[in-house]
């Protein structure tokens, strides 16, 4: 099913028969598609060892290959081997993958259980622009793993255990919203959080957050409240639970707008029962020490002082700081971000024992995760065989190259962005004669942003350029959606009753080759934890289809066999594009 592997095998056999060590023999897609489909530069590398000129070796290898109807090999100067795949082999490939439930996307040799931690919304805090990339990238990575045959689980890991909860509750109390909880009635469960709405929370938290910076007493009291919540003290715990419930409904709705779905809506606080056990593991193993009343774990490694390159000769040599110790208990006994993450790993390992845990957050948290991972490895909380991965993404910037802000310089709300995308998509649809379909507009608007985001290497900052993302032609989500809609329209008029792909024209060849490249892009994206290769290959396939569409009249093709072949190709392209979009977390649309 994998043409590249077949070609590699043929070449390896021929090279081995000549006495070469052919393990490292590699075949790649051609970078001169006008000359050939695949290429191999093995002879360039192996010639010296064999005491031959590269071209001579390439020729010998080619001569040593039995003629086949599928592949044509030729040696070219200075020593490359070019490979062309026959129309017939491409047809067979297309028909084989059309019948395969994975559409030819190669499955991992031994499926693993991979646990994804992304989203990371904070309870009582409104989602903003900084919360967009994690659900976009995280969801796509999770789907990519599942497309390749891994089992996946996902947890939103709500930020629900930190100072923001103490601050919010303190502010609500001071403003008289929690009086019922601090009176005679101790039946806390049945006291309603009356008048406490999401809108109110969105006012109270920022207010408290500003105040803590200028009012030390307020901050101290908020710290105490936080501790009381963490210790499960009433009525703090119940108030906290009710606020969390309120928030989660909203958070879930917001993630659904982006097609992000989680198996678990756990929060930091759900790891609470594991915290003592986790801390004890550090203490028992002599890994924790006291420092200014706090409990810390040294995670720096020997020889980690990395020299920073000098800018001039006389500059003293400076070294990068080694990893600072991880603080796992605060001076006042409170738990920190690292504590809950460590306890959460312990919990996940007890419950699910995943082979890998993947965290998707912005790159400012890299240090945090490195500390947490090291702690877990040291204490045996994460077994040696378990892979812990932090996928660190860059910032979404405005056109000025600075983090995306409102015109007035404020933080852009998550919901406002989704609304903006939906409105803009609505305008575009209107010019295509489609009005009043909000859900369609959301699918296109959100798809545009996701494709724009995922087209970049994940680690890179990128510019949020809504007009560019939403263009119906270009390397965009809407272009792919439009290609699918176009195929739907052809198929709805065609009365297609099934048939085989039969590659005959240059356009069909290009489509078949684009599918081959798309399928290998899944692997590239998987290895890189970045979807950009998949986006690009999906675009290339859509674009190859457009060329076919422009150059051939599919519906009015008089030769019925040829027409059936073209329609079979339409179905295959549609299925491949839909699979890509699904993997990227983007909706396909029936028409647009
Ligand atoms: N709540 C965190 C934040 O807003 C993100 C959580 C990421 N996941 C984790 N396991 N720490 O920064």
mmCIF file of N, CA, C and O in Angstrom, residues 296-366:
data_model
loop_
_atom_site.group_PDB
_atom_site.id
_atom_site.type_symbol
_atom_site.label_atom_id
_atom_site.label_comp_id
_atom_site.label_asym_id
_atom_site.label_seq_id
_atom_site.Cartn_x
_atom_site.Cartn_y
_atom_site.Cartn_z
ATOM 1 N N UNK A 296 11.230 22.087 48.846
ATOM 2 C CA UNK A 296 11.676 22.168 47.444
ATOM 3 C C UNK A 296 12.388 20.888 47.002
ATOM 4 O O UNK A 296 12.891 20.127 47.826
ATOM 5 N N UNK A 297 12.389 20.664 45.710
ATOM 6 C CA UNK A 297 13.070 19.510 45.119
ATOM 7 C C UNK A 297 14.118 20.043 44.147
ATOM 8 O O UNK A 297 13.807 20.855 43.278
ATOM 9 N N UNK A 298 15.351 19.583 44.331
ATOM 10 C CA UNK A 298 16.403 20.021 43.401
ATOM 11 C C UNK A 298 16.312 19.194 42.134
ATOM 12 O O UNK A 298 16.445 17.972 42.178
ATOM 13 N N UNK A 299 16.104 19.891 41.031
ATOM 14 C CA UNK A 299 15.942 19.163 39.767
ATOM 15 C C UNK A 299 17.055 19.466 38.771
ATOM 16 O O UNK A 299 17.084 18.889 37.687
ATOM 17 N N UNK A 300 17.968 20.357 39.168
ATOM 18 C CA UNK A 300 19.065 20.679 38.250
ATOM 19 C C UNK A 300 19.933 19.438 38.071
ATOM 20 O O UNK A 300 20.041 18.613 38.975
ATOM 21 N N UNK A 301 20.535 19.309 36.901
ATOM 22 C CA UNK A 301 21.401 18.157 36.661
ATOM 23 C C UNK A 301 22.846 18.607 36.594
ATOM 24 O O UNK A 301 23.132 19.731 36.210
ATOM 25 N N UNK A 302 23.720 17.677 36.968
ATOM 26 C CA UNK A 302 25.156 17.933 36.923
ATOM 27 C C UNK A 302 25.555 18.462 35.549
ATOM 28 O O UNK A 302 25.057 17.987 34.526
ATOM 29 N N UNK A 303 26.449 19.405 35.580
ATOM 30 C CA UNK A 303 27.021 19.865 34.305
ATOM 31 C C UNK A 303 26.040 20.591 33.416
ATOM 32 O O UNK A 303 26.235 20.675 32.211
ATOM 33 N N UNK A 304 24.979 21.095 34.047
ATOM 34 C CA UNK A 304 23.969 21.721 33.218
ATOM 35 C C UNK A 304 24.236 23.201 32.976
ATOM 36 O O UNK A 304 23.437 23.869 32.333
ATOM 37 N N UNK A 305 25.328 23.701 33.545
ATOM 38 C CA UNK A 305 25.662 25.108 33.330
ATOM 39 C C UNK A 305 26.091 25.307 31.886
ATOM 40 O O UNK A 305 27.209 25.010 31.511
ATOM 41 N N UNK A 306 25.171 25.792 31.104
ATOM 42 C CA UNK A 306 25.463 25.906 29.676
ATOM 43 C C UNK A 306 26.069 27.283 29.412
ATOM 44 O O UNK A 306 25.506 28.297 29.806
ATOM 45 N N UNK A 307 27.275 27.329 28.782
ATOM 46 C CA UNK A 307 27.872 28.642 28.530
ATOM 47 C C UNK A 307 27.036 29.461 27.542
ATOM 48 O O UNK A 307 26.556 28.921 26.545
ATOM 49 N N UNK A 308 26.841 30.731 27.848
ATOM 50 C CA UNK A 308 26.136 31.628 26.938
ATOM 51 C C UNK A 308 27.188 32.223 26.006
ATOM 52 O O UNK A 308 28.202 32.739 26.477
ATOM 53 N N UNK A 309 26.988 32.135 24.696
ATOM 54 C CA UNK A 309 28.023 32.651 23.779
ATOM 55 C C UNK A 309 28.367 34.113 24.096
ATOM 56 O O UNK A 309 27.481 34.933 24.339
ATOM 57 N N UNK A 310 29.674 34.412 24.087
ATOM 58 C CA UNK A 310 30.110 35.775 24.403
ATOM 59 C C UNK A 310 29.893 36.686 23.208
ATOM 60 O O UNK A 310 30.055 36.245 22.065
ATOM 61 N N UNK A 311 29.557 37.941 23.500
ATOM 62 C CA UNK A 311 29.363 38.886 22.391
ATOM 63 C C UNK A 311 30.703 39.524 22.004
ATOM 64 O O UNK A 311 30.907 39.936 20.880
ATOM 65 N N UNK A 312 31.620 39.607 22.989
ATOM 66 C CA UNK A 312 32.952 40.112 22.642
ATOM 67 C C UNK A 312 33.994 39.370 23.477
ATOM 68 O O UNK A 312 33.661 38.749 24.493
ATOM 69 N N UNK A 313 35.264 39.440 23.042
ATOM 70 C CA UNK A 313 36.362 38.711 23.669
ATOM 71 C C UNK A 313 36.475 38.983 25.169
ATOM 72 O O UNK A 313 36.636 38.062 25.970
ATOM 73 N N UNK A 314 36.383 40.288 25.548
ATOM 74 C CA UNK A 314 36.657 40.631 26.950
ATOM 75 C C UNK A 314 35.447 40.482 27.879
ATOM 76 O O UNK A 314 35.553 40.744 29.069
ATOM 77 N N UNK A 315 34.347 40.066 27.332
ATOM 78 C CA UNK A 315 33.170 39.820 28.183
ATOM 79 C C UNK A 315 33.445 38.597 29.070
ATOM 80 O O UNK A 315 34.031 37.621 28.594
ATOM 81 N N UNK A 316 33.091 38.673 30.361
ATOM 82 C CA UNK A 316 33.297 37.467 31.178
ATOM 83 C C UNK A 316 32.373 36.327 30.693
ATOM 84 O O UNK A 316 31.304 36.605 30.150
ATOM 85 N N UNK A 317 32.828 35.109 30.872
ATOM 86 C CA UNK A 317 31.995 33.974 30.456
ATOM 87 C C UNK A 317 30.790 33.855 31.391
ATOM 88 O O UNK A 317 30.926 33.782 32.602
ATOM 89 N N UNK A 318 29.599 33.870 30.822
ATOM 90 C CA UNK A 318 28.384 33.671 31.627
ATOM 91 C C UNK A 318 27.798 32.306 31.292
ATOM 92 O O UNK A 318 27.997 31.775 30.208
ATOM 93 N N UNK A 319 27.063 31.792 32.282
ATOM 94 C CA UNK A 319 26.440 30.485 32.081
ATOM 95 C C UNK A 319 24.938 30.604 32.256
ATOM 96 O O UNK A 319 24.471 31.415 33.050
ATOM 97 N N UNK A 320 24.227 29.786 31.518
ATOM 98 C CA UNK A 320 22.781 29.737 31.726
ATOM 99 C C UNK A 320 22.546 29.138 33.092
ATOM 100 O O UNK A 320 23.208 28.173 33.492
ATOM 101 N N UNK A 321 21.578 29.700 33.800
ATOM 102 C CA UNK A 321 21.273 29.154 35.118
ATOM 103 C C UNK A 321 20.816 27.721 34.999
ATOM 104 O O UNK A 321 20.097 27.384 34.076
ATOM 105 N N UNK A 322 21.235 26.883 35.937
ATOM 106 C CA UNK A 322 20.646 25.552 35.921
ATOM 107 C C UNK A 322 19.176 25.668 36.324
ATOM 108 O O UNK A 322 18.752 26.709 36.824
ATOM 109 N N UNK A 323 18.437 24.626 36.096
ATOM 110 C CA UNK A 323 17.020 24.601 36.451
ATOM 111 C C UNK A 323 16.840 24.895 37.943
ATOM 112 O O UNK A 323 17.448 24.235 38.772
ATOM 113 N N UNK A 324 16.071 25.909 38.299
ATOM 114 C CA UNK A 324 15.901 26.183 39.739
ATOM 115 C C UNK A 324 15.111 25.067 40.423
ATOM 116 O O UNK A 324 14.410 24.315 39.751
ATOM 117 N N UNK A 325 15.246 24.960 41.757
ATOM 118 C CA UNK A 325 14.497 23.906 42.453
ATOM 119 C C UNK A 325 12.991 24.097 42.281
ATOM 120 O O UNK A 325 12.523 25.231 42.169
ATOM 121 N N UNK A 326 12.263 22.996 42.253
ATOM 122 C CA UNK A 326 10.797 23.073 42.150
ATOM 123 C C UNK A 326 10.225 23.197 43.557
ATOM 124 O O UNK A 326 10.630 22.461 44.457
ATOM 125 N N UNK A 327 9.343 24.145 43.749
ATOM 126 C CA UNK A 327 8.703 24.299 45.067
ATOM 127 C C UNK A 327 7.435 23.460 45.074
ATOM 128 O O UNK A 327 6.555 23.645 44.230
ATOM 129 N N UNK A 328 7.362 22.521 46.023
ATOM 130 C CA UNK A 328 6.190 21.644 46.027
ATOM 131 C C UNK A 328 5.259 21.915 47.215
ATOM 132 O O UNK A 328 4.152 21.401 47.249
ATOM 133 N N UNK A 329 5.711 22.680 48.197
ATOM 134 C CA UNK A 329 4.841 23.142 49.288
ATOM 135 C C UNK A 329 5.237 24.579 49.607
ATOM 136 O O UNK A 329 6.418 24.886 49.697
ATOM 137 N N UNK A 330 4.228 25.411 49.748
ATOM 138 C CA UNK A 330 4.495 26.809 50.061
ATOM 139 C C UNK A 330 4.862 26.976 51.537
ATOM 140 O O UNK A 330 4.571 26.088 52.344
ATOM 141 N N UNK A 331 5.414 28.129 51.881
ATOM 142 C CA UNK A 331 5.779 28.406 53.282
ATOM 143 C C UNK A 331 4.593 28.203 54.232
ATOM 144 O O UNK A 331 4.730 27.775 55.353
ATOM 145 N N UNK A 332 3.356 28.501 53.722
ATOM 146 C CA UNK A 332 2.191 28.386 54.615
ATOM 147 C C UNK A 332 1.479 27.046 54.470
ATOM 148 O O UNK A 332 0.342 26.875 54.896
ATOM 149 N N UNK A 333 2.142 26.095 53.822
ATOM 150 C CA UNK A 333 1.523 24.773 53.665
ATOM 151 C C UNK A 333 0.618 24.686 52.453
ATOM 152 O O UNK A 333 0.014 23.637 52.207
ATOM 153 N N UNK A 334 0.503 25.764 51.714
ATOM 154 C CA UNK A 334 -0.365 25.751 50.530
ATOM 155 C C UNK A 334 0.285 24.979 49.391
ATOM 156 O O UNK A 334 1.491 24.750 49.385
ATOM 157 N N UNK A 335 -0.545 24.591 48.443
ATOM 158 C CA UNK A 335 -0.034 23.857 47.298
ATOM 159 C C UNK A 335 0.153 24.803 46.124
ATOM 160 O O UNK A 335 -0.536 25.798 46.018
ATOM 161 N N UNK A 336 1.083 24.438 45.264
ATOM 162 C CA UNK A 336 1.356 25.297 44.122
ATOM 163 C C UNK A 336 0.991 24.617 42.809
ATOM 164 O O UNK A 336 0.616 23.447 42.784
ATOM 165 N N UNK A 337 1.161 25.371 41.756
ATOM 166 C CA UNK A 337 0.894 24.865 40.407
ATOM 167 C C UNK A 337 1.658 23.551 40.168
ATOM 168 O O UNK A 337 1.109 22.580 39.658
ATOM 169 N N UNK A 338 2.933 23.539 40.583
ATOM 170 C CA UNK A 338 3.734 22.326 40.380
ATOM 171 C C UNK A 338 3.173 21.163 41.202
ATOM 172 O O UNK A 338 3.137 20.020 40.738
ATOM 173 N N UNK A 339 2.708 21.471 42.426
ATOM 174 C CA UNK A 339 2.195 20.398 43.284
ATOM 175 C C UNK A 339 1.007 19.703 42.626
ATOM 176 O O UNK A 339 0.925 18.471 42.591
ATOM 177 N N UNK A 340 0.073 20.504 42.144
ATOM 178 C CA UNK A 340 -1.119 19.872 41.568
ATOM 179 C C UNK A 340 -0.775 19.133 40.282
ATOM 180 O O UNK A 340 -1.343 18.079 39.999
ATOM 181 N N UNK A 341 0.172 19.659 39.519
ATOM 182 C CA UNK A 341 0.530 18.939 38.296
ATOM 183 C C UNK A 341 1.208 17.603 38.609
ATOM 184 O O UNK A 341 0.964 16.604 37.935
ATOM 185 N N UNK A 342 2.043 17.603 39.645
ATOM 186 C CA UNK A 342 2.704 16.348 40.034
ATOM 187 C C UNK A 342 1.653 15.351 40.534
ATOM 188 O O UNK A 342 1.620 14.183 40.126
ATOM 189 N N UNK A 343 0.768 15.834 41.394
ATOM 190 C CA UNK A 343 -0.271 14.944 41.941
ATOM 191 C C UNK A 343 -1.189 14.439 40.827
ATOM 192 O O UNK A 343 -1.659 13.299 40.868
ATOM 193 N N UNK A 344 -1.411 15.293 39.828
ATOM 194 C CA UNK A 344 -2.277 14.884 38.715
ATOM 195 C C UNK A 344 -1.628 13.765 37.911
ATOM 196 O O UNK A 344 -2.298 12.824 37.475
ATOM 197 N N UNK A 345 -0.312 13.844 37.745
ATOM 198 C CA UNK A 345 0.380 12.761 37.024
ATOM 199 C C UNK A 345 0.251 11.459 37.822
ATOM 200 O O UNK A 345 -0.036 10.393 37.257
ATOM 201 N N UNK A 346 0.410 11.583 39.131
ATOM 202 C CA UNK A 346 0.258 10.390 39.971
ATOM 203 C C UNK A 346 -1.137 9.795 39.782
ATOM 204 O O UNK A 346 -1.305 8.584 39.604
ATOM 205 N N UNK A 347 -2.139 10.665 39.802
ATOM 206 C CA UNK A 347 -3.524 10.214 39.646
ATOM 207 C C UNK A 347 -3.738 9.557 38.284
ATOM 208 O O UNK A 347 -4.308 8.474 38.179
ATOM 209 N N UNK A 348 -3.261 10.219 37.246
ATOM 210 C CA UNK A 348 -3.461 9.674 35.898
ATOM 211 C C UNK A 348 -2.760 8.327 35.752
ATOM 212 O O UNK A 348 -3.268 7.424 35.100
ATOM 213 N N UNK A 349 -1.590 8.216 36.367
ATOM 214 C CA UNK A 349 -0.867 6.959 36.235
ATOM 215 C C UNK A 349 -1.535 5.833 37.005
ATOM 216 O O UNK A 349 -1.526 4.697 36.567
ATOM 217 N N UNK A 350 -2.120 6.168 38.154
ATOM 218 C CA UNK A 350 -2.844 5.141 38.909
ATOM 219 C C UNK A 350 -4.092 4.709 38.150
ATOM 220 O O UNK A 350 -4.441 3.536 38.114
ATOM 221 N N UNK A 351 -4.774 5.678 37.546
ATOM 222 C CA UNK A 351 -6.054 5.375 36.911
ATOM 223 C C UNK A 351 -5.908 4.821 35.497
ATOM 224 O O UNK A 351 -6.609 3.899 35.115
ATOM 225 N N UNK A 352 -5.001 5.405 34.722
ATOM 226 C CA UNK A 352 -4.963 5.051 33.296
ATOM 227 C C UNK A 352 -3.620 4.521 32.816
ATOM 228 O O UNK A 352 -3.542 3.930 31.751
ATOM 229 N N UNK A 353 -2.568 4.770 33.556
ATOM 230 C CA UNK A 353 -1.209 4.383 33.140
ATOM 231 C C UNK A 353 -0.937 4.646 31.661
ATOM 232 O O UNK A 353 -0.627 3.737 30.897
ATOM 233 N N UNK A 354 -1.061 5.891 31.221
ATOM 234 C CA UNK A 354 -0.823 6.155 29.797
ATOM 235 C C UNK A 354 0.653 5.982 29.429
ATOM 236 O O UNK A 354 1.523 6.102 30.278
ATOM 237 N N UNK A 355 0.907 5.692 28.159
ATOM 238 C CA UNK A 355 2.289 5.565 27.683
ATOM 239 C C UNK A 355 2.929 6.928 27.518
ATOM 240 O O UNK A 355 4.140 7.064 27.529
ATOM 241 N N UNK A 356 2.084 7.926 27.306
ATOM 242 C CA UNK A 356 2.611 9.278 27.133
ATOM 243 C C UNK A 356 1.571 10.278 27.626
ATOM 244 O O UNK A 356 0.361 10.043 27.512
ATOM 245 N N UNK A 357 2.056 11.369 28.208
ATOM 246 C CA UNK A 357 1.149 12.473 28.529
ATOM 247 C C UNK A 357 1.654 13.689 27.755
ATOM 248 O O UNK A 357 2.843 14.016 27.801
ATOM 249 N N UNK A 358 0.749 14.316 27.033
ATOM 250 C CA UNK A 358 1.121 15.476 26.212
ATOM 251 C C UNK A 358 0.425 16.715 26.757
ATOM 252 O O UNK A 358 -0.795 16.727 26.913
ATOM 253 N N UNK A 359 1.214 17.728 27.087
ATOM 254 C CA UNK A 359 0.672 18.997 27.582
ATOM 255 C C UNK A 359 0.777 20.040 26.480
ATOM 256 O O UNK A 359 1.820 20.148 25.846
ATOM 257 N N UNK A 360 -0.290 20.784 26.290
ATOM 258 C CA UNK A 360 -0.250 21.812 25.243
ATOM 259 C C UNK A 360 -0.530 23.177 25.888
ATOM 260 O O UNK A 360 -1.653 23.479 26.280
ATOM 261 N N UNK A 361 0.525 23.954 26.046
ATOM 262 C CA UNK A 361 0.373 25.304 26.623
ATOM 263 C C UNK A 361 1.330 26.249 25.903
ATOM 264 O O UNK A 361 2.167 25.814 25.110
ATOM 265 N N UNK A 362 1.250 27.511 26.244
ATOM 266 C CA UNK A 362 2.164 28.438 25.592
ATOM 267 C C UNK A 362 3.582 28.257 26.132
ATOM 268 O O UNK A 362 3.793 27.655 27.186
ATOM 269 N N UNK A 363 4.538 28.788 25.379
ATOM 270 C CA UNK A 363 5.938 28.468 25.676
ATOM 271 C C UNK A 363 6.467 29.085 26.981
ATOM 272 O O UNK A 363 7.529 28.725 27.440
ATOM 273 N N UNK A 364 5.687 29.989 27.583
ATOM 274 C CA UNK A 364 6.171 30.531 28.858
ATOM 275 C C UNK A 364 6.122 29.491 29.976
ATOM 276 O O UNK A 364 6.710 29.674 31.034
ATOM 277 N N UNK A 365 5.429 28.390 29.738
ATOM 278 C CA UNK A 365 5.334 27.369 30.785
ATOM 279 C C UNK A 365 6.368 26.252 30.626
ATOM 280 O O UNK A 365 6.332 25.261 31.355
ATOM 281 N N UNK A 366 7.285 26.428 29.697
ATOM 282 C CA UNK A 366 8.262 25.354 29.451
ATOM 283 C C UNK A 366 9.062 25.001 30.697
ATOM 284 O O UNK A 366 9.275 23.823 30.995
#
